[in-house]
mmCIF file of C-alpha atoms in Angstrom:
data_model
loop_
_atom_site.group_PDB
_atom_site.id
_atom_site.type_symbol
_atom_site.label_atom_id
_atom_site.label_comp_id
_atom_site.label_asym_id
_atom_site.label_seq_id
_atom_site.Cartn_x
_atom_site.Cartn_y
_atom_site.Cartn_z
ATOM 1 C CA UNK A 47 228.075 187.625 164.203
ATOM 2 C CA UNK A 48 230.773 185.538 165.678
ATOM 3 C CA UNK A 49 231.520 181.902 164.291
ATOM 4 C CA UNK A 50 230.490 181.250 168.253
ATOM 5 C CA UNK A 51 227.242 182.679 168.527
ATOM 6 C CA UNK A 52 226.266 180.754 164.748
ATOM 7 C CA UNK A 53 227.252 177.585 165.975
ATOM 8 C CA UNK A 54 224.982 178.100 169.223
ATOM 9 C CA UNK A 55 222.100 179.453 166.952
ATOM 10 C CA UNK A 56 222.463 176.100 164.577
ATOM 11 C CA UNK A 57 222.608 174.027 167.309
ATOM 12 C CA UNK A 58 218.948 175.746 168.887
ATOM 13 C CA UNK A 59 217.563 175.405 165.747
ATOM 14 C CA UNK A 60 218.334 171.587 165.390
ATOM 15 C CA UNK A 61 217.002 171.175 168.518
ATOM 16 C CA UNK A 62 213.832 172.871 167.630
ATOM 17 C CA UNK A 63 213.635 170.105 164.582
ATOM 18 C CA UNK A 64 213.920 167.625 167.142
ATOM 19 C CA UNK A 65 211.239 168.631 169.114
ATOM 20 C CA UNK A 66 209.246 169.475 165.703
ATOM 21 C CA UNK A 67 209.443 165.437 165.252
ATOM 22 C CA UNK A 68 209.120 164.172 168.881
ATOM 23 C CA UNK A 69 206.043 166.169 168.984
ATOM 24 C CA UNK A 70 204.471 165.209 166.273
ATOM 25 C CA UNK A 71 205.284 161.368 166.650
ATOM 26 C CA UNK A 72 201.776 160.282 167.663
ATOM 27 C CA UNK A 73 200.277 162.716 164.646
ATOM 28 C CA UNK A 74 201.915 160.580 162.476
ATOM 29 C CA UNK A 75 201.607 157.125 164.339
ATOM 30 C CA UNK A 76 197.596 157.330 163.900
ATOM 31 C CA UNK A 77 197.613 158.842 160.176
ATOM 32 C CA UNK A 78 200.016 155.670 159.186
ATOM 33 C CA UNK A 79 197.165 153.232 160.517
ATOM 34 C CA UNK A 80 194.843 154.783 157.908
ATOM 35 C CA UNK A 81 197.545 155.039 154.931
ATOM 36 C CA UNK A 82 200.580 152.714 154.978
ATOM 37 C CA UNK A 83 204.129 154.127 156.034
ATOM 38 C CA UNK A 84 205.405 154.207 152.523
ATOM 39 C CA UNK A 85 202.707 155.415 150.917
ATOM 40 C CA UNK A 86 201.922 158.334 153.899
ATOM 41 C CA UNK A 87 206.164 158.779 153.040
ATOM 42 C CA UNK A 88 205.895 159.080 149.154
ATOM 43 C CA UNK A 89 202.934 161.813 149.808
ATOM 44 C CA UNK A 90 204.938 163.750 152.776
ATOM 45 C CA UNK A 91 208.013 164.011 150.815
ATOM 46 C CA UNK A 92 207.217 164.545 147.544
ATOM 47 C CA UNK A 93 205.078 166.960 148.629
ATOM 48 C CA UNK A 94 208.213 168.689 151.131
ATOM 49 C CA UNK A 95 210.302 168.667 148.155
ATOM 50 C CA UNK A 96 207.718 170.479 145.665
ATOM 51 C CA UNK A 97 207.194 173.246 148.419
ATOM 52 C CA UNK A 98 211.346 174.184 148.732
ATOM 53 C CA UNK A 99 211.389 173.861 145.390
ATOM 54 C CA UNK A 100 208.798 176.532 144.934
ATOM 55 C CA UNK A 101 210.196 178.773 147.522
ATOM 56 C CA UNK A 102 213.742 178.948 145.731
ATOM 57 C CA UNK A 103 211.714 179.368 142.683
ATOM 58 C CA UNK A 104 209.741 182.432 143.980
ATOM 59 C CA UNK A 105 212.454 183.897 147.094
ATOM 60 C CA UNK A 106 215.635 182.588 146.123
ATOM 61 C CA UNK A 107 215.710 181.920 142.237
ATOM 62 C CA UNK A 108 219.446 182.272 142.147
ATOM 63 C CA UNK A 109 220.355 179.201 143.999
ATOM 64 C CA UNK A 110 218.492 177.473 140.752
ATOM 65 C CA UNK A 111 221.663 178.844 138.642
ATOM 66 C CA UNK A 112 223.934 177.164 140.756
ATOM 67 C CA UNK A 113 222.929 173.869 140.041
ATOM 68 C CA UNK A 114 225.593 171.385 138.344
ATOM 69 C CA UNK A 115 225.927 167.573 138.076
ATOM 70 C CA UNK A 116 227.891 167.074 140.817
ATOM 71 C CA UNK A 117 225.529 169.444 143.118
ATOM 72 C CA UNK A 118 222.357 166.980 142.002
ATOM 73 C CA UNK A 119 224.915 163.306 142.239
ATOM 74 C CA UNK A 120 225.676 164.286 146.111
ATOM 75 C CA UNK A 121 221.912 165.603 146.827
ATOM 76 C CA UNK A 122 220.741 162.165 145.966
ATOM 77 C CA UNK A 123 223.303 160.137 147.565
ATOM 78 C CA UNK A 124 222.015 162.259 150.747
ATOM 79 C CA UNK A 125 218.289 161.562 149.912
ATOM 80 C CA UNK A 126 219.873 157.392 148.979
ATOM 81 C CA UNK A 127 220.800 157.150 152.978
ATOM 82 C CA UNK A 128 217.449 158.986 153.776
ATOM 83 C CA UNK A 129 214.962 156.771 152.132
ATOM 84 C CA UNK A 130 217.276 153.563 153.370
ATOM 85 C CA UNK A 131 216.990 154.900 157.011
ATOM 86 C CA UNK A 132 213.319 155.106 156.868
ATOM 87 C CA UNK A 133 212.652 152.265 154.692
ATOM 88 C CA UNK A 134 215.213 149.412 157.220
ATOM 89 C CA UNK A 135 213.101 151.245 159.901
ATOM 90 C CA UNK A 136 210.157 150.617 158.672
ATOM 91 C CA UNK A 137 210.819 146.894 157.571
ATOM 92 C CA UNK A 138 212.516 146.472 160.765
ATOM 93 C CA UNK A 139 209.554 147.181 162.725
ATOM 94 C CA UNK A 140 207.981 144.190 160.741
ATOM 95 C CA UNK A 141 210.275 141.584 163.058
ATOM 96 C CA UNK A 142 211.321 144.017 165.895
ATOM 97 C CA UNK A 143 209.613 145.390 169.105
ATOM 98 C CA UNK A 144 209.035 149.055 168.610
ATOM 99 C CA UNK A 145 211.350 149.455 171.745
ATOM 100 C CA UNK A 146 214.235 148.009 170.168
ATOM 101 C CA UNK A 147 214.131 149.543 167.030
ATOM 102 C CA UNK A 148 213.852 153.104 169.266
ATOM 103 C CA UNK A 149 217.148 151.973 171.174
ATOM 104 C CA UNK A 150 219.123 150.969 167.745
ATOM 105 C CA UNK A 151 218.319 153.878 165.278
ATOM 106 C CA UNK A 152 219.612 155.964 168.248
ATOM 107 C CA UNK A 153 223.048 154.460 168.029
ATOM 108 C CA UNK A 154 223.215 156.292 164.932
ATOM 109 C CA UNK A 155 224.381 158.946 168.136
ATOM 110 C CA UNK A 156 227.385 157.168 168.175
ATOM 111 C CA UNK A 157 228.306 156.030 164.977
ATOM 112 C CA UNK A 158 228.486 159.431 163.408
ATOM 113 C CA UNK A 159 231.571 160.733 165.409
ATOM 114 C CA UNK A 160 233.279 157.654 163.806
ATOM 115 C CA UNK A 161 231.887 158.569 160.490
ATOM 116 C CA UNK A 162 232.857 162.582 161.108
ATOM 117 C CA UNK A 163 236.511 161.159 161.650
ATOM 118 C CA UNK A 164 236.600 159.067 158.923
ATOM 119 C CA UNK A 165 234.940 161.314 156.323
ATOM 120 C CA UNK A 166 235.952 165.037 157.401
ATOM 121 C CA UNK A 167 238.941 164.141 159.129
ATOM 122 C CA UNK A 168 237.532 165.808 162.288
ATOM 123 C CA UNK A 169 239.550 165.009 165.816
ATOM 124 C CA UNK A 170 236.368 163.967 168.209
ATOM 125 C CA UNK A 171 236.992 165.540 171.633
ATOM 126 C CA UNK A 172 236.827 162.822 175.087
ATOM 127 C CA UNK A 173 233.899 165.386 175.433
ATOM 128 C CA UNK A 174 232.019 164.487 171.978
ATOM 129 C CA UNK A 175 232.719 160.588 172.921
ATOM 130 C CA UNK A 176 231.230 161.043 176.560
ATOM 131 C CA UNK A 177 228.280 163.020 174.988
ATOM 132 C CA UNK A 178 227.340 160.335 172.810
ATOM 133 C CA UNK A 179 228.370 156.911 175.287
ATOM 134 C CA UNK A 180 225.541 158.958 177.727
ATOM 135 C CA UNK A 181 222.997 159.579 174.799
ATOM 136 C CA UNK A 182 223.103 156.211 174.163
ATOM 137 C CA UNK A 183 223.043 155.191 177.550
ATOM 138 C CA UNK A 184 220.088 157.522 178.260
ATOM 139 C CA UNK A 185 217.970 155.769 174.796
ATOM 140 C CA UNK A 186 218.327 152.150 176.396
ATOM 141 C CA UNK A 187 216.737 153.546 180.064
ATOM 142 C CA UNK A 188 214.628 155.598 177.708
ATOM 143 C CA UNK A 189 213.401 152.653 175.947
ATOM 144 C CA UNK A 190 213.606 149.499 177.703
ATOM 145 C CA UNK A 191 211.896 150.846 180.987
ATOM 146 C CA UNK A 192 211.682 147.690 182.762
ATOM 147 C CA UNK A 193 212.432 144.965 180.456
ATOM 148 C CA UNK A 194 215.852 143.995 178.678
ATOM 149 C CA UNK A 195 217.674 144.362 175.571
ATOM 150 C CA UNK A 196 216.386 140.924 173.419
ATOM 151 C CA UNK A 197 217.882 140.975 169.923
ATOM 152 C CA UNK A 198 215.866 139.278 166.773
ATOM 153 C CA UNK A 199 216.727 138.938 163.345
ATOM 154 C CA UNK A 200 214.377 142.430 162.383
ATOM 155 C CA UNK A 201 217.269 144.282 164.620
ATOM 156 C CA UNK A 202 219.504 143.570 161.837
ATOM 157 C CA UNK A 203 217.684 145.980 159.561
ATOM 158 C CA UNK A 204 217.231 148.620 162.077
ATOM 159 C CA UNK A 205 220.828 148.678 162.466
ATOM 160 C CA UNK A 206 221.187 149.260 159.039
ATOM 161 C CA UNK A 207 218.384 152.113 159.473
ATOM 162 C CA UNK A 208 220.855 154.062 162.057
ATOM 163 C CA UNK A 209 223.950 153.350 159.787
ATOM 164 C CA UNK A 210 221.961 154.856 156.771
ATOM 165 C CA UNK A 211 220.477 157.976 159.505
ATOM 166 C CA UNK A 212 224.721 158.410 160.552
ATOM 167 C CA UNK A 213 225.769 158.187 156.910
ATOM 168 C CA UNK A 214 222.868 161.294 156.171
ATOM 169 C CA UNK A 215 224.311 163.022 159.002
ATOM 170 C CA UNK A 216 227.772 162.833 158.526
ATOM 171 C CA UNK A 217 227.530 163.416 154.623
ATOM 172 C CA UNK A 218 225.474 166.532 155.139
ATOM 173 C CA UNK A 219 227.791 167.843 157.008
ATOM 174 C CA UNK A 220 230.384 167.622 153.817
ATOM 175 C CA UNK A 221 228.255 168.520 151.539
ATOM 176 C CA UNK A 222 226.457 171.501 152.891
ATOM 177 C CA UNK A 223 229.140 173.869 153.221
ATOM 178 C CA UNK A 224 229.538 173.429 149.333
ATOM 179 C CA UNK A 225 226.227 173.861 147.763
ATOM 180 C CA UNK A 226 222.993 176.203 147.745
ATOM 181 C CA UNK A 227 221.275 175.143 150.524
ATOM 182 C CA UNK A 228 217.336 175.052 149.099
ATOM 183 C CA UNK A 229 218.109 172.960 145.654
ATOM 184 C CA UNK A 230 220.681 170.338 147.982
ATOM 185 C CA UNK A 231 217.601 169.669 149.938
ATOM 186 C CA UNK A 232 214.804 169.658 147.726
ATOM 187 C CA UNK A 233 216.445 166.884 145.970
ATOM 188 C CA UNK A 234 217.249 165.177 148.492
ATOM 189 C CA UNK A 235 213.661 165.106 149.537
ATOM 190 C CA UNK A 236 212.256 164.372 145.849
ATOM 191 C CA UNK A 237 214.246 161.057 145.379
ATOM 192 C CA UNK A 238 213.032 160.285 148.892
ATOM 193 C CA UNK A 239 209.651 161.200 147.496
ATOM 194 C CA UNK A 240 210.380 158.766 144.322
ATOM 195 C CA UNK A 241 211.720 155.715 145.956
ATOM 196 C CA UNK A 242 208.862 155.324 148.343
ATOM 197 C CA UNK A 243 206.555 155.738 145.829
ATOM 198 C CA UNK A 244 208.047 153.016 144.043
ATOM 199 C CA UNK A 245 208.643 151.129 147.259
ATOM 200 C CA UNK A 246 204.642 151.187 148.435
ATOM 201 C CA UNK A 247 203.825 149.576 144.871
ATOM 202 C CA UNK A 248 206.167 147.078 145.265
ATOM 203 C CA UNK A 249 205.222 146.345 149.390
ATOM 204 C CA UNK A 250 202.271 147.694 149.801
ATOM 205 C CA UNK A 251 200.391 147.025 146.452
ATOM 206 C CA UNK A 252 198.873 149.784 144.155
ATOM 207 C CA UNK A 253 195.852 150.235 146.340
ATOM 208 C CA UNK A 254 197.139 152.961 149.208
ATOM 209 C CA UNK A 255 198.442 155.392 146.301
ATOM 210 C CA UNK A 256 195.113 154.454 144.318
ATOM 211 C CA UNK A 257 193.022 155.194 147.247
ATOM 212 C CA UNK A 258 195.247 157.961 148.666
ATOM 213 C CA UNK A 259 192.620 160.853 147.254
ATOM 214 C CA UNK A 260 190.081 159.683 149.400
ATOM 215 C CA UNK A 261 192.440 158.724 152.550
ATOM 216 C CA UNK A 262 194.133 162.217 152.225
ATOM 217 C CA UNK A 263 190.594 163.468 153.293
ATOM 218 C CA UNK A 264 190.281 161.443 156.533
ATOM 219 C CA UNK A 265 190.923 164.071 159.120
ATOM 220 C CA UNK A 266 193.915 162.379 160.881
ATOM 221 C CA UNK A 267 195.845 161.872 157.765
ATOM 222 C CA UNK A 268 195.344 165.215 156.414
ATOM 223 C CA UNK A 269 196.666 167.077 159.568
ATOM 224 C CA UNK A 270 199.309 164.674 159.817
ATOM 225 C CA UNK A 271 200.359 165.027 156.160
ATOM 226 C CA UNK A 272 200.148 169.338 156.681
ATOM 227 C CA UNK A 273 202.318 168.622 159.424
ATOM 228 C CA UNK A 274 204.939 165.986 158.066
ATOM 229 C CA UNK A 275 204.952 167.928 154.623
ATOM 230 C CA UNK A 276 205.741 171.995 156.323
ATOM 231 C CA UNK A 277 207.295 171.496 159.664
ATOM 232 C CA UNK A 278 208.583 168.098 159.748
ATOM 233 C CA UNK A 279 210.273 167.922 156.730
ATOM 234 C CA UNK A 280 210.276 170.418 153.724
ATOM 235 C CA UNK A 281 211.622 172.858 156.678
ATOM 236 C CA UNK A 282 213.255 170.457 159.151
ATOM 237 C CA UNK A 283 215.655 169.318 156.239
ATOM 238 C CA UNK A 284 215.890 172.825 154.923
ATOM 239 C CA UNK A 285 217.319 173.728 158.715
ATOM 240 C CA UNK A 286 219.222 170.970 158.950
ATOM 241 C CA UNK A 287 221.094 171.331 155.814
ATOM 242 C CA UNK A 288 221.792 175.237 156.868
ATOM 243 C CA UNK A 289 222.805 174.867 159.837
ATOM 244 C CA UNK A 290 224.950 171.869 159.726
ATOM 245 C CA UNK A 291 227.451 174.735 157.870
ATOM 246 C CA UNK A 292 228.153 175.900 161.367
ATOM 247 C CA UNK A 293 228.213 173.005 163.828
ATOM 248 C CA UNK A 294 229.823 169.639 163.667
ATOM 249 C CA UNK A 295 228.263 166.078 162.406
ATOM 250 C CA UNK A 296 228.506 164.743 165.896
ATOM 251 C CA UNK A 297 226.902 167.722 167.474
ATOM 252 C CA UNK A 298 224.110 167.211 165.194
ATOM 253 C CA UNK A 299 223.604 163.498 166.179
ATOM 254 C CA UNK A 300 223.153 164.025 169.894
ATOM 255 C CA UNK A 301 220.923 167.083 169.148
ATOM 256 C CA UNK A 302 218.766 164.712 167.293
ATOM 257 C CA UNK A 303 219.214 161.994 170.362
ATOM 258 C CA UNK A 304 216.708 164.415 172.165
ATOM 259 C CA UNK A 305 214.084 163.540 169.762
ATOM 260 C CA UNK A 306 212.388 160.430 171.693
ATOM 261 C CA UNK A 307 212.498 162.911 174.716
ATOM 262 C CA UNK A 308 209.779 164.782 173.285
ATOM 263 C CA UNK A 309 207.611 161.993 171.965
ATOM 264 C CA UNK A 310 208.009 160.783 175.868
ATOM 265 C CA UNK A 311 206.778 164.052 176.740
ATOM 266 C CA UNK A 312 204.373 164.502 174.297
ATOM 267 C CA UNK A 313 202.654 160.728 175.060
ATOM 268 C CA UNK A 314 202.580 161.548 178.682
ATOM 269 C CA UNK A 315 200.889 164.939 178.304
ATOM 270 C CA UNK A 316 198.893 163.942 174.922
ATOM 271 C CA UNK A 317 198.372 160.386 175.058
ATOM 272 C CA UNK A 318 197.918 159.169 178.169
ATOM 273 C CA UNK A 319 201.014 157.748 179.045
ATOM 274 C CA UNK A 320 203.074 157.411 181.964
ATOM 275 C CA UNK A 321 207.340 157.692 182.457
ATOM 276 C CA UNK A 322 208.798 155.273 185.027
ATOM 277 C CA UNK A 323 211.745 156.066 186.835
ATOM 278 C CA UNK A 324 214.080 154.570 184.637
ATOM 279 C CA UNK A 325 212.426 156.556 181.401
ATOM 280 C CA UNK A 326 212.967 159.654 183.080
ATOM 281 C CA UNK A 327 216.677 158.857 183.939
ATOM 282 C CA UNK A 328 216.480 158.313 180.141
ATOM 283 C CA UNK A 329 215.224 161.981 179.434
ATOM 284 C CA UNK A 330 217.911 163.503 181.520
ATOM 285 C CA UNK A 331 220.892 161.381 180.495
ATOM 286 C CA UNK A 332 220.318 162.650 176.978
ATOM 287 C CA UNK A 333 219.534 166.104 177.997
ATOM 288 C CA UNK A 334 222.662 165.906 179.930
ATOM 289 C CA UNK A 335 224.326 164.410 176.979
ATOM 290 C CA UNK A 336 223.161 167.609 174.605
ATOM 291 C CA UNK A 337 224.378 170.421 177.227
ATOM 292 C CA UNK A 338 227.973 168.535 178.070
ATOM 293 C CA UNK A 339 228.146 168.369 174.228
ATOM 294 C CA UNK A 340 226.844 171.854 173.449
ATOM 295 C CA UNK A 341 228.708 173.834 176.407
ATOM 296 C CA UNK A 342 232.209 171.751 175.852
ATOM 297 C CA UNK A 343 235.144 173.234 173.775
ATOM 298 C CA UNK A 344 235.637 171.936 170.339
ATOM 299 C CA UNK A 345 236.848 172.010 167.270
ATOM 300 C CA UNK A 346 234.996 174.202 164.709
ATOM 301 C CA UNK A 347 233.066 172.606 161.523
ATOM 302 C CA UNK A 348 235.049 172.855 158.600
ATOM 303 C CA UNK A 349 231.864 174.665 156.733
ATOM 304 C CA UNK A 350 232.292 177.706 158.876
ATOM 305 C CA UNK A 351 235.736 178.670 156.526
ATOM 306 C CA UNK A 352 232.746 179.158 153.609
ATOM 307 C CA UNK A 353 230.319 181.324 156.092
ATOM 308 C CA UNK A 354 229.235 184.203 153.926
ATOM 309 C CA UNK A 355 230.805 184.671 150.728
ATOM 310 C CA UNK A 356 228.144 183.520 148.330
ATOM 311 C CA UNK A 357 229.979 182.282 145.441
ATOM 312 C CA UNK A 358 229.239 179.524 142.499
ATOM 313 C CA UNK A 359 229.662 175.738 143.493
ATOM 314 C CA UNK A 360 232.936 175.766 141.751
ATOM 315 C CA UNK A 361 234.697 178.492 143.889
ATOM 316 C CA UNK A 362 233.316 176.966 147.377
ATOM 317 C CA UNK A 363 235.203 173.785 145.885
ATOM 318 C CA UNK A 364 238.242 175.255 145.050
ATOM 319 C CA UNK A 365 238.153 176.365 148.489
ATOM 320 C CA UNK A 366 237.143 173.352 150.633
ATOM 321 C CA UNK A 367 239.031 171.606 148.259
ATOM 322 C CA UNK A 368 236.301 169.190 146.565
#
């Protein structure tokens, strides 16, 4: 298989993890009304990072031996900018309009190409920059159908949300080429797992976590925790990690930009909602944003020189250099 068609199958399956977490956006907006955000969080992803850990143990035990101290330092640093984006986000939306905080953890769209430069010393294409100026341009019609942009003081942590999201992003896209896939993203997902956990005692009080036995059972926050714990995370995060060995950082960002298309689509078919004319301008902006970015020439990931040959940690290093 040609370094081509990999990068187009990456970039399908990162869209398919986009629409995996559009979809499922009002699944997990009515389970978080029953169980708080953090505490729903601390359940999904400790749970997501228990079940990769138990398919390496039981399909892919060698990626185990691989494991090293600098292999679990950069795994949490990834799962560090993780938990920050959701936790900003969700303090955020404690002083922001759920519109604006839509808008500004999208810019994380455009920060990443910055990021990609800075970090893997990647030249960005006028075609990458356009991709991303329309993504973000298609997020504000997307989001502020009607109304304008008013800034208030929770924006400030939302911003910090999409730096944390373009920092994950851009980091996995160093680190991935060098590591076993499964064990970089299980623990990733088990410090996420930790510091909510810690995070809902400290914000939320002892009581969701105490109570979370009985709450589990309540039929909207068990489907939505079967759903956030499989599809939306242990695997979304195990494809993301794979795949960003073939495709760029930036790519990956306005892939993900598509994401609020499908919870549009989803809330119009599902929940009752309606898309203006300006929304839908939204929708296609991006979509145009992921094709111009997706057919246009450009320069190939540095993970694809480490495509096949499994080796130890060590010789991928030697190789990338790390």
């Amino acid at each position: 298989m040609t370094s081509v068609n990999r990068s187009r199958i990456a970039d399908l399956s990162l869209l398919l993890v986009a629409m995996m977490w559009g979809c499922t956006f009002l699944i997990v907006q009515s389970a978080v009304k029953v169980l708080p955000p953090l505490a729903f969080n601390s359940i999904r992803f400790t749970g997501a990072a228990l079940l990769l850990a138990l398919i390496t143990a039981v399909f892919y035990r060698r990626e185990w031996r691989l494991l090293s101290w600098r292999m679990v330092r950069h795994a949490l640093l990834l799962g560090l900018f993780l938990f920050m984006g959701y936790g900003f986000q969700t303090m955020g939306l404690l002083y922001t309009t759920t519109s604006n905080t839509g808008f500004i953890t999208g810019l994380s769209v455009v920060l990443v190409p910055f990021l990609s430069l800075a970090l893997l010393k990647t030249a960005i294409s006028r075609y990458t920059w356009f991709s991303a100026g329309l993504a973000a341009a298609g997020l504000y019609l997307l989001t502020f159908t009607g109304s304008a942009l008013s800034l208030n003081k929770g924006d400030a942590l939302v911003l910090l949300c999409a730096v944390a999201f373009a920092l994950q992003i851009a980091y996995t896209g160093v680190y991935a080429p060098r590591y076993p896939v499964l064990p970089l993203a299980a623990l990733q997902l088990a410090l996420v797992g930790l510091l909510s956990t810690l995070a809902s005692l400290l914000v939320e009080g002892p009581a969701p976590l105490a109570h979370s036995g009985a709450l589990i059972l309540k039929p909207e926050v068990l489907w939505a925790l079967l759903v956030s714990i499989g599809p939306t995370s242990a695997f979304a995060f195990w494809i993301q990690t794979a795949c960003q060995k073939y495709t760029t950082p930036s790519r990956v960002a306005i892939i993900f930009a598509t994401e609020p298309v499908f919870a549009a689509v989803t809330g119009l078919v599902f929940g009752g909602e309606s898309l203006g004319l300006s929304a839908i301008l939204g929708c296609l902006c991006i979509l145009a944003a992921m094709l111009t970015a997706e057919l246009s020439p450009g320069p190939a990931p540095a993970a694809q020189e480490n495509e096949a040959a499994p080796g130890t940690v060590n010789e991928i290093d030697q190789r990338t250099g790390g």
